[in-house]
């Protein structure tokens, strides 16, 4: 296995950088281009040279690029991919390469958008064949800083390099070999012997990667991992060891050379160790790579939570706790009081004392989880009695106390008070309207009474006049006498009924 893929993407590229930037143009033209520079060049077999991968936003504001490049493995071999001078400060895909598949892959971004042509990565190639070799972008995406992660990639500019045979070195004229004093303790593989003349460079330091131990400066809670590296075509020897020093020079030879190593708990243990690797070719020994491995599989030691009473400025207690972790150290704590949301507490805050917020009287359970830098956890808990009640607001926080009535827990009470106030206001309004209508009704009733009295008085006078006129006649028939009597009775009954109804209305309106 000669593939050294190192995928470190934990979330999609677009999600990471769309959330990172909320400004930029909302309308972006597809104009950004990726480039390989220099685009041409002539190099001889065995020679190394560098190519710079760039992005040209063409004046647009961008903040992220992800790309895969291809090259001809029969003519070129990647020696290294460097992030030095890159416009990126964050990497979603660490730069990796494969001399087996002929690919280079990377992805990253910048919190600050940029509009000018910028460097992405620098690749060092070695010429291993002859002919024309093309280095081009197989896939690419350039994301605009528009808050939407719009891909503005429009195309790429490839590079074509002319590769020639190695220049012939003239045969030197033989000269007498001087007598030299032998030098002791000089390894025979540090360079060519007097019987063999080798050309080229010694191997470069191996670039080691692992999908388990992704970052050499991060602690991990695992003792099993696969480490991989590219094995150059000219390597004929290899030295490998697990060491405890970053300056270690390995002396254990691996024959034949390998491109990967599976490690387990028989070789890896808690603490800081180094995977020490060194290549050798026909020229000699190369540089040493000491890949750091930081392991912590043990949880923090058990600890206690100390509760201290409040002082004169606060009636609430403070919590003190200090867990110990002998390997990686404590990263942070998670503190939970009853069923409330956990709160993250730093080690310094824990040692100085964490002041609890306002709590009502009662008994609570306080739970603290100590988390070390490798993610191992140890939990501790203690009961807590609160008898101080809520802290009375001071003048300094009086204004903030006013707004606290609108907190979620008081929202129901506030809403109920507003409804009651609205109902009282409506009742007062309705009462005023009723009083106005009652006064108007009294007035209308009085006017009706006066009019009825006037009408009935006139009707009565007219009826009495008619009765008197009839009764003055000398002779009245029986029917006329009955009519006069009935008319008189009806008049009396009508007058009584009208007076009764008017009296009833007056009683109601009193």
PDB file of N, CA and C in Angstrom, residues 406-489:
ATOM      1  N   UNK A 406     -39.608  39.688  32.215  1.00  0.00           N
ATOM      2  CA  UNK A 406     -40.002  39.178  30.902  1.00  0.00           C
ATOM      3  C   UNK A 406     -39.273  37.885  30.552  1.00  0.00           C
ATOM      4  N   UNK A 407     -38.648  37.256  31.553  1.00  0.00           N
ATOM      5  CA  UNK A 407     -37.990  35.984  31.290  1.00  0.00           C
ATOM      6  C   UNK A 407     -39.034  34.918  31.022  1.00  0.00           C
ATOM      7  N   UNK A 408     -38.590  33.795  30.501  1.00  0.00           N
ATOM      8  CA  UNK A 408     -39.515  32.747  30.074  1.00  0.00           C
ATOM      9  C   UNK A 408     -40.354  32.216  31.231  1.00  0.00           C
ATOM     10  N   UNK A 409     -39.708  32.092  32.419  1.00  0.00           N
ATOM     11  CA  UNK A 409     -40.448  31.509  33.535  1.00  0.00           C
ATOM     12  C   UNK A 409     -41.533  32.427  34.064  1.00  0.00           C
ATOM     13  N   UNK A 410     -41.433  33.755  33.811  1.00  0.00           N
ATOM     14  CA  UNK A 410     -42.477  34.675  34.264  1.00  0.00           C
ATOM     15  C   UNK A 410     -43.408  35.098  33.135  1.00  0.00           C
ATOM     16  N   UNK A 411     -43.244  34.520  31.974  1.00  0.00           N
ATOM     17  CA  UNK A 411     -44.041  34.936  30.825  1.00  0.00           C
ATOM     18  C   UNK A 411     -45.518  34.690  31.058  1.00  0.00           C
ATOM     19  N   UNK A 412     -45.862  33.555  31.676  1.00  0.00           N
ATOM     20  CA  UNK A 412     -47.269  33.234  31.918  1.00  0.00           C
ATOM     21  C   UNK A 412     -47.898  34.241  32.868  1.00  0.00           C
ATOM     22  N   UNK A 413     -47.168  34.588  33.957  1.00  0.00           N
ATOM     23  CA  UNK A 413     -47.712  35.543  34.936  1.00  0.00           C
ATOM     24  C   UNK A 413     -47.916  36.906  34.290  1.00  0.00           C
ATOM     25  N   UNK A 414     -46.928  37.343  33.510  1.00  0.00           N
ATOM     26  CA  UNK A 414     -47.035  38.642  32.848  1.00  0.00           C
ATOM     27  C   UNK A 414     -48.217  38.667  31.888  1.00  0.00           C
ATOM     28  N   UNK A 415     -48.380  37.592  31.149  1.00  0.00           N
ATOM     29  CA  UNK A 415     -49.501  37.515  30.208  1.00  0.00           C
ATOM     30  C   UNK A 415     -50.832  37.566  30.940  1.00  0.00           C
ATOM     31  N   UNK A 416     -50.937  36.841  32.074  1.00  0.00           N
ATOM     32  CA  UNK A 416     -52.188  36.834  32.849  1.00  0.00           C
ATOM     33  C   UNK A 416     -52.500  38.229  33.390  1.00  0.00           C
ATOM     34  N   UNK A 417     -51.480  38.928  33.882  1.00  0.00           N
ATOM     35  CA  UNK A 417     -51.702  40.292  34.386  1.00  0.00           C
ATOM     36  C   UNK A 417     -52.189  41.220  33.280  1.00  0.00           C
ATOM     37  N   UNK A 418     -51.621  41.082  32.102  1.00  0.00           N
ATOM     38  CA  UNK A 418     -52.049  41.922  30.987  1.00  0.00           C
ATOM     39  C   UNK A 418     -53.503  41.642  30.618  1.00  0.00           C
ATOM     40  N   UNK A 419     -53.901  40.368  30.651  1.00  0.00           N
ATOM     41  CA  UNK A 419     -55.288  40.021  30.344  1.00  0.00           C
ATOM     42  C   UNK A 419     -56.246  40.603  31.376  1.00  0.00           C
ATOM     43  N   UNK A 420     -55.866  40.508  32.665  1.00  0.00           N
ATOM     44  CA  UNK A 420     -56.724  41.053  33.729  1.00  0.00           C
ATOM     45  C   UNK A 420     -56.870  42.563  33.580  1.00  0.00           C
ATOM     46  N   UNK A 421     -55.750  43.235  33.298  1.00  0.00           N
ATOM     47  CA  UNK A 421     -55.802  44.689  33.126  1.00  0.00           C
ATOM     48  C   UNK A 421     -56.684  45.066  31.933  1.00  0.00           C
ATOM     49  N   UNK A 422     -56.571  44.273  30.862  1.00  0.00           N
ATOM     50  CA  UNK A 422     -57.418  44.551  29.695  1.00  0.00           C
ATOM     51  C   UNK A 422     -58.892  44.357  30.027  1.00  0.00           C
ATOM     52  N   UNK A 423     -59.221  43.296  30.804  1.00  0.00           N
ATOM     53  CA  UNK A 423     -60.612  43.035  31.170  1.00  0.00           C
ATOM     54  C   UNK A 423     -61.173  44.137  32.046  1.00  0.00           C
ATOM     55  N   UNK A 424     -60.375  44.596  33.028  1.00  0.00           N
ATOM     56  CA  UNK A 424     -60.831  45.688  33.900  1.00  0.00           C
ATOM     57  C   UNK A 424     -61.087  46.948  33.086  1.00  0.00           C
ATOM     58  N   UNK A 425     -60.194  47.241  32.158  1.00  0.00           N
ATOM     59  CA  UNK A 425     -60.395  48.411  31.310  1.00  0.00           C
ATOM     60  C   UNK A 425     -61.659  48.312  30.482  1.00  0.00           C
ATOM     61  N   UNK A 426     -61.935  47.093  29.975  1.00  0.00           N
ATOM     62  CA  UNK A 426     -63.145  46.919  29.172  1.00  0.00           C
ATOM     63  C   UNK A 426     -64.395  47.099  30.026  1.00  0.00           C
ATOM     64  N   UNK A 427     -64.365  46.580  31.264  1.00  0.00           N
ATOM     65  CA  UNK A 427     -65.540  46.724  32.151  1.00  0.00           C
ATOM     66  C   UNK A 427     -65.817  48.187  32.447  1.00  0.00           C
ATOM     67  N   UNK A 428     -64.737  48.951  32.727  1.00  0.00           N
ATOM     68  CA  UNK A 428     -64.921  50.386  33.007  1.00  0.00           C
ATOM     69  C   UNK A 428     -65.503  51.093  31.796  1.00  0.00           C
ATOM     70  N   UNK A 429     -64.988  50.755  30.635  1.00  0.00           N
ATOM     71  CA  UNK A 429     -65.491  51.368  29.402  1.00  0.00           C
ATOM     72  C   UNK A 429     -66.970  51.021  29.190  1.00  0.00           C
ATOM     73  N   UNK A 430     -67.317  49.749  29.371  1.00  0.00           N
ATOM     74  CA  UNK A 430     -68.710  49.316  29.172  1.00  0.00           C
ATOM     75  C   UNK A 430     -69.637  49.985  30.178  1.00  0.00           C
ATOM     76  N   UNK A 431     -69.150  50.138  31.424  1.00  0.00           N
ATOM     77  CA  UNK A 431     -69.972  50.778  32.452  1.00  0.00           C
ATOM     78  C   UNK A 431     -70.291  52.223  32.074  1.00  0.00           C
ATOM     79  N   UNK A 432     -69.252  52.921  31.550  1.00  0.00           N
ATOM     80  CA  UNK A 432     -69.481  54.304  31.135  1.00  0.00           C
ATOM     81  C   UNK A 432     -70.490  54.365  29.988  1.00  0.00           C
ATOM     82  N   UNK A 433     -70.357  53.442  29.049  1.00  0.00           N
ATOM     83  CA  UNK A 433     -71.300  53.431  27.937  1.00  0.00           C
ATOM     84  C   UNK A 433     -72.717  53.125  28.413  1.00  0.00           C
ATOM     85  N   UNK A 434     -72.842  52.196  29.377  1.00  0.00           N
ATOM     86  CA  UNK A 434     -74.165  51.851  29.917  1.00  0.00           C
ATOM     87  C   UNK A 434     -74.782  53.047  30.625  1.00  0.00           C
ATOM     88  N   UNK A 435     -73.939  53.789  31.401  1.00  0.00           N
ATOM     89  CA  UNK A 435     -74.447  54.967  32.135  1.00  0.00           C
ATOM     90  C   UNK A 435     -74.973  56.003  31.143  1.00  0.00           C
ATOM     91  N   UNK A 436     -74.238  56.189  30.038  1.00  0.00           N
ATOM     92  CA  UNK A 436     -74.698  57.145  29.032  1.00  0.00           C
ATOM     93  C   UNK A 436     -76.036  56.716  28.433  1.00  0.00           C
ATOM     94  N   UNK A 437     -76.133  55.397  28.102  1.00  0.00           N
ATOM     95  CA  UNK A 437     -77.383  54.910  27.506  1.00  0.00           C
ATOM     96  C   UNK A 437     -78.542  54.991  28.506  1.00  0.00           C
ATOM     97  N   UNK A 438     -78.261  54.737  29.805  1.00  0.00           N
ATOM     98  CA  UNK A 438     -79.309  54.813  30.836  1.00  0.00           C
ATOM     99  C   UNK A 438     -79.845  56.239  30.975  1.00  0.00           C
ATOM    100  N   UNK A 439     -78.912  57.221  30.979  1.00  0.00           N
ATOM    101  CA  UNK A 439     -79.341  58.621  31.084  1.00  0.00           C
ATOM    102  C   UNK A 439     -80.187  59.010  29.874  1.00  0.00           C
ATOM    103  N   UNK A 440     -79.770  58.520  28.685  1.00  0.00           N
ATOM    104  CA  UNK A 440     -80.536  58.811  27.480  1.00  0.00           C
ATOM    105  C   UNK A 440     -81.919  58.177  27.548  1.00  0.00           C
ATOM    106  N   UNK A 441     -82.002  56.948  28.090  1.00  0.00           N
ATOM    107  CA  UNK A 441     -83.297  56.267  28.217  1.00  0.00           C
ATOM    108  C   UNK A 441     -84.216  56.992  29.186  1.00  0.00           C
ATOM    109  N   UNK A 442     -83.651  57.470  30.301  1.00  0.00           N
ATOM    110  CA  UNK A 442     -84.456  58.229  31.257  1.00  0.00           C
ATOM    111  C   UNK A 442     -85.053  59.476  30.593  1.00  0.00           C
ATOM    112  N   UNK A 443     -84.179  60.118  29.806  1.00  0.00           N
ATOM    113  CA  UNK A 443     -84.640  61.337  29.149  1.00  0.00           C
ATOM    114  C   UNK A 443     -85.770  61.036  28.173  1.00  0.00           C
ATOM    115  N   UNK A 444     -85.578  59.964  27.373  1.00  0.00           N
ATOM    116  CA  UNK A 444     -86.602  59.596  26.390  1.00  0.00           C
ATOM    117  C   UNK A 444     -87.883  59.167  27.082  1.00  0.00           C
ATOM    118  N   UNK A 445     -87.754  58.439  28.193  1.00  0.00           N
ATOM    119  CA  UNK A 445     -88.947  57.984  28.935  1.00  0.00           C
ATOM    120  C   UNK A 445     -89.737  59.174  29.486  1.00  0.00           C
ATOM    121  N   UNK A 446     -89.007  60.150  30.005  1.00  0.00           N
ATOM    122  CA  UNK A 446     -89.670  61.348  30.540  1.00  0.00           C
ATOM    123  C   UNK A 446     -90.421  62.085  29.439  1.00  0.00           C
ATOM    124  N   UNK A 447     -89.788  62.171  28.263  1.00  0.00           N
ATOM    125  CA  UNK A 447     -90.446  62.863  27.151  1.00  0.00           C
ATOM    126  C   UNK A 447     -91.690  62.089  26.697  1.00  0.00           C
ATOM    127  N   UNK A 448     -91.577  60.741  26.674  1.00  0.00           N
ATOM    128  CA  UNK A 448     -92.753  59.937  26.281  1.00  0.00           C
ATOM    129  C   UNK A 448     -93.886  60.113  27.283  1.00  0.00           C
ATOM    130  N   UNK A 449     -93.500  60.152  28.585  1.00  0.00           N
ATOM    131  CA  UNK A 449     -94.529  60.330  29.620  1.00  0.00           C
ATOM    132  C   UNK A 449     -95.259  61.667  29.443  1.00  0.00           C
ATOM    133  N   UNK A 450     -94.477  62.716  29.220  1.00  0.00           N
ATOM    134  CA  UNK A 450     -95.091  64.032  29.055  1.00  0.00           C
ATOM    135  C   UNK A 450     -96.002  64.050  27.834  1.00  0.00           C
ATOM    136  N   UNK A 451     -95.537  63.460  26.728  1.00  0.00           N
ATOM    137  CA  UNK A 451     -96.340  63.458  25.504  1.00  0.00           C
ATOM    138  C   UNK A 451     -97.618  62.632  25.687  1.00  0.00           C
ATOM    139  N   UNK A 452     -97.466  61.494  26.344  1.00  0.00           N
ATOM    140  CA  UNK A 452     -98.656  60.643  26.563  1.00  0.00           C
ATOM    141  C   UNK A 452     -99.682  61.354  27.418  1.00  0.00           C
ATOM    142  N   UNK A 453     -99.185  62.031  28.460  1.00  0.00           N
ATOM    143  CA  UNK A 453    -100.117  62.744  29.331  1.00  0.00           C
ATOM    144  C   UNK A 453    -100.871  63.842  28.554  1.00  0.00           C
ATOM    145  N   UNK A 454    -100.101  64.531  27.674  1.00  0.00           N
ATOM    146  CA  UNK A 454    -100.735  65.594  26.904  1.00  0.00           C
ATOM    147  C   UNK A 454    -101.756  65.013  25.923  1.00  0.00           C
ATOM    148  N   UNK A 455    -101.349  63.921  25.233  1.00  0.00           N
ATOM    149  CA  UNK A 455    -102.255  63.323  24.238  1.00  0.00           C
ATOM    150  C   UNK A 455    -103.501  62.760  24.919  1.00  0.00           C
ATOM    151  N   UNK A 456    -103.258  62.025  26.023  1.00  0.00           N
ATOM    152  CA  UNK A 456    -104.396  61.403  26.702  1.00  0.00           C
ATOM    153  C   UNK A 456    -105.321  62.473  27.311  1.00  0.00           C
ATOM    154  N   UNK A 457    -104.731  63.563  27.807  1.00  0.00           N
ATOM    155  CA  UNK A 457    -105.561  64.636  28.382  1.00  0.00           C
ATOM    156  C   UNK A 457    -106.451  65.254  27.301  1.00  0.00           C
ATOM    157  N   UNK A 458    -105.847  65.461  26.093  1.00  0.00           N
ATOM    158  CA  UNK A 458    -106.648  66.032  24.999  1.00  0.00           C
ATOM    159  C   UNK A 458    -107.722  65.051  24.556  1.00  0.00           C
ATOM    160  N   UNK A 459    -107.359  63.747  24.478  1.00  0.00           N
ATOM    161  CA  UNK A 459    -108.334  62.729  24.078  1.00  0.00           C
ATOM    162  C   UNK A 459    -109.462  62.628  25.093  1.00  0.00           C
ATOM    163  N   UNK A 460    -109.075  62.702  26.344  1.00  0.00           N
ATOM    164  CA  UNK A 460    -110.100  62.619  27.399  1.00  0.00           C
ATOM    165  C   UNK A 460    -111.049  63.810  27.338  1.00  0.00           C
ATOM    166  N   UNK A 461    -110.504  65.009  27.149  1.00  0.00           N
ATOM    167  CA  UNK A 461    -111.380  66.200  27.081  1.00  0.00           C
ATOM    168  C   UNK A 461    -112.339  66.080  25.896  1.00  0.00           C
ATOM    169  N   UNK A 462    -111.797  65.557  24.776  1.00  0.00           N
ATOM    170  CA  UNK A 462    -112.650  65.420  23.600  1.00  0.00           C
ATOM    171  C   UNK A 462    -113.746  64.408  23.838  1.00  0.00           C
ATOM    172  N   UNK A 463    -113.414  63.309  24.493  1.00  0.00           N
ATOM    173  CA  UNK A 463    -114.434  62.279  24.758  1.00  0.00           C
ATOM    174  C   UNK A 463    -115.494  62.821  25.711  1.00  0.00           C
ATOM    175  N   UNK A 464    -115.066  63.541  26.746  1.00  0.00           N
ATOM    176  CA  UNK A 464    -116.033  64.098  27.692  1.00  0.00           C
ATOM    177  C   UNK A 464    -116.948  65.120  27.013  1.00  0.00           C
ATOM    178  N   UNK A 465    -116.400  65.861  26.083  1.00  0.00           N
ATOM    179  CA  UNK A 465    -117.243  66.825  25.360  1.00  0.00           C
ATOM    180  C   UNK A 465    -118.301  66.093  24.561  1.00  0.00           C
ATOM    181  N   UNK A 466    -117.899  65.002  23.917  1.00  0.00           N
ATOM    182  CA  UNK A 466    -118.861  64.219  23.131  1.00  0.00           C
ATOM    183  C   UNK A 466    -119.911  63.596  24.037  1.00  0.00           C
ATOM    184  N   UNK A 467    -119.453  63.072  25.197  1.00  0.00           N
ATOM    185  CA  UNK A 467    -120.433  62.475  26.141  1.00  0.00           C
ATOM    186  C   UNK A 467    -121.419  63.531  26.621  1.00  0.00           C
ATOM    187  N   UNK A 468    -120.935  64.732  26.973  1.00  0.00           N
ATOM    188  CA  UNK A 468    -121.836  65.800  27.451  1.00  0.00           C
ATOM    189  C   UNK A 468    -122.809  66.212  26.365  1.00  0.00           C
ATOM    190  N   UNK A 469    -122.306  66.235  25.137  1.00  0.00           N
ATOM    191  CA  UNK A 469    -123.200  66.618  24.037  1.00  0.00           C
ATOM    192  C   UNK A 469    -124.299  65.579  23.851  1.00  0.00           C
ATOM    193  N   UNK A 470    -123.983  64.337  24.031  1.00  0.00           N
ATOM    194  CA  UNK A 470    -124.992  63.279  23.857  1.00  0.00           C
ATOM    195  C   UNK A 470    -125.981  63.290  24.997  1.00  0.00           C
ATOM    196  N   UNK A 471    -125.429  63.454  26.222  1.00  0.00           N
ATOM    197  CA  UNK A 471    -126.306  63.363  27.398  1.00  0.00           C
ATOM    198  C   UNK A 471    -127.256  64.557  27.500  1.00  0.00           C
ATOM    199  N   UNK A 472    -127.075  65.650  26.805  1.00  0.00           N
ATOM    200  CA  UNK A 472    -127.960  66.820  26.855  1.00  0.00           C
ATOM    201  C   UNK A 472    -129.182  66.630  25.987  1.00  0.00           C
ATOM    202  N   UNK A 473    -129.180  65.650  25.165  1.00  0.00           N
ATOM    203  CA  UNK A 473    -130.356  65.391  24.334  1.00  0.00           C
ATOM    204  C   UNK A 473    -131.491  64.921  25.233  1.00  0.00           C
ATOM    205  N   UNK A 474    -132.749  65.296  24.899  1.00  0.00           N
ATOM    206  CA  UNK A 474    -133.874  64.958  25.804  1.00  0.00           C
ATOM    207  C   UNK A 474    -134.109  63.477  25.886  1.00  0.00           C
ATOM    208  N   UNK A 475    -134.002  62.810  24.818  1.00  0.00           N
ATOM    209  CA  UNK A 475    -134.260  61.384  24.825  1.00  0.00           C
ATOM    210  C   UNK A 475    -133.061  60.649  24.253  1.00  0.00           C
ATOM    211  N   UNK A 476    -132.639  59.629  25.000  1.00  0.00           N
ATOM    212  CA  UNK A 476    -131.554  58.773  24.538  1.00  0.00           C
ATOM    213  C   UNK A 476    -132.056  57.354  24.425  1.00  0.00           C
ATOM    214  N   UNK A 477    -131.694  56.727  23.328  1.00  0.00           N
ATOM    215  CA  UNK A 477    -132.114  55.331  23.179  1.00  0.00           C
ATOM    216  C   UNK A 477    -131.280  54.467  24.138  1.00  0.00           C
ATOM    217  N   UNK A 478    -131.748  53.231  24.292  1.00  0.00           N
ATOM    218  CA  UNK A 478    -131.027  52.320  25.181  1.00  0.00           C
ATOM    219  C   UNK A 478    -129.609  52.078  24.669  1.00  0.00           C
ATOM    220  N   UNK A 479    -129.431  51.928  23.355  1.00  0.00           N
ATOM    221  CA  UNK A 479    -128.106  51.700  22.805  1.00  0.00           C
ATOM    222  C   UNK A 479    -127.189  52.899  23.041  1.00  0.00           C
ATOM    223  N   UNK A 480    -127.721  54.121  22.931  1.00  0.00           N
ATOM    224  CA  UNK A 480    -126.902  55.309  23.146  1.00  0.00           C
ATOM    225  C   UNK A 480    -126.469  55.413  24.597  1.00  0.00           C
ATOM    226  N   UNK A 481    -127.385  55.075  25.505  1.00  0.00           N
ATOM    227  CA  UNK A 481    -127.005  55.116  26.916  1.00  0.00           C
ATOM    228  C   UNK A 481    -125.885  54.108  27.213  1.00  0.00           C
ATOM    229  N   UNK A 482    -126.018  52.884  26.631  1.00  0.00           N
ATOM    230  CA  UNK A 482    -124.976  51.875  26.848  1.00  0.00           C
ATOM    231  C   UNK A 482    -123.630  52.316  26.255  1.00  0.00           C
ATOM    232  N   UNK A 483    -123.689  52.982  25.092  1.00  0.00           N
ATOM    233  CA  UNK A 483    -122.456  53.449  24.456  1.00  0.00           C
ATOM    234  C   UNK A 483    -121.768  54.488  25.312  1.00  0.00           C
ATOM    235  N   UNK A 484    -122.564  55.420  25.913  1.00  0.00           N
ATOM    236  CA  UNK A 484    -121.978  56.460  26.759  1.00  0.00           C
ATOM    237  C   UNK A 484    -121.318  55.824  27.976  1.00  0.00           C
ATOM    238  N   UNK A 485    -121.998  54.827  28.561  1.00  0.00           N
ATOM    239  CA  UNK A 485    -121.429  54.172  29.743  1.00  0.00           C
ATOM    240  C   UNK A 485    -120.133  53.391  29.401  1.00  0.00           C
ATOM    241  N   UNK A 486    -120.194  52.676  28.275  1.00  0.00           N
ATOM    242  CA  UNK A 486    -118.993  51.907  27.870  1.00  0.00           C
ATOM    243  C   UNK A 486    -117.814  52.820  27.550  1.00  0.00           C
ATOM    244  N   UNK A 487    -118.098  53.932  26.920  1.00  0.00           N
ATOM    245  CA  UNK A 487    -117.037  54.869  26.573  1.00  0.00           C
ATOM    246  C   UNK A 487    -116.410  55.462  27.829  1.00  0.00           C
ATOM    247  N   UNK A 488    -117.227  55.789  28.815  1.00  0.00           N
ATOM    248  CA  UNK A 488    -116.717  56.332  30.077  1.00  0.00           C
ATOM    249  C   UNK A 488    -115.859  55.302  30.800  1.00  0.00           C
ATOM    250  N   UNK A 489    -116.325  54.039  30.794  1.00  0.00           N
ATOM    251  CA  UNK A 489    -115.562  52.969  31.471  1.00  0.00           C
ATOM    252  C   UNK A 489    -114.205  52.739  30.762  1.00  0.00           C
TER     253      UNK A 489
END
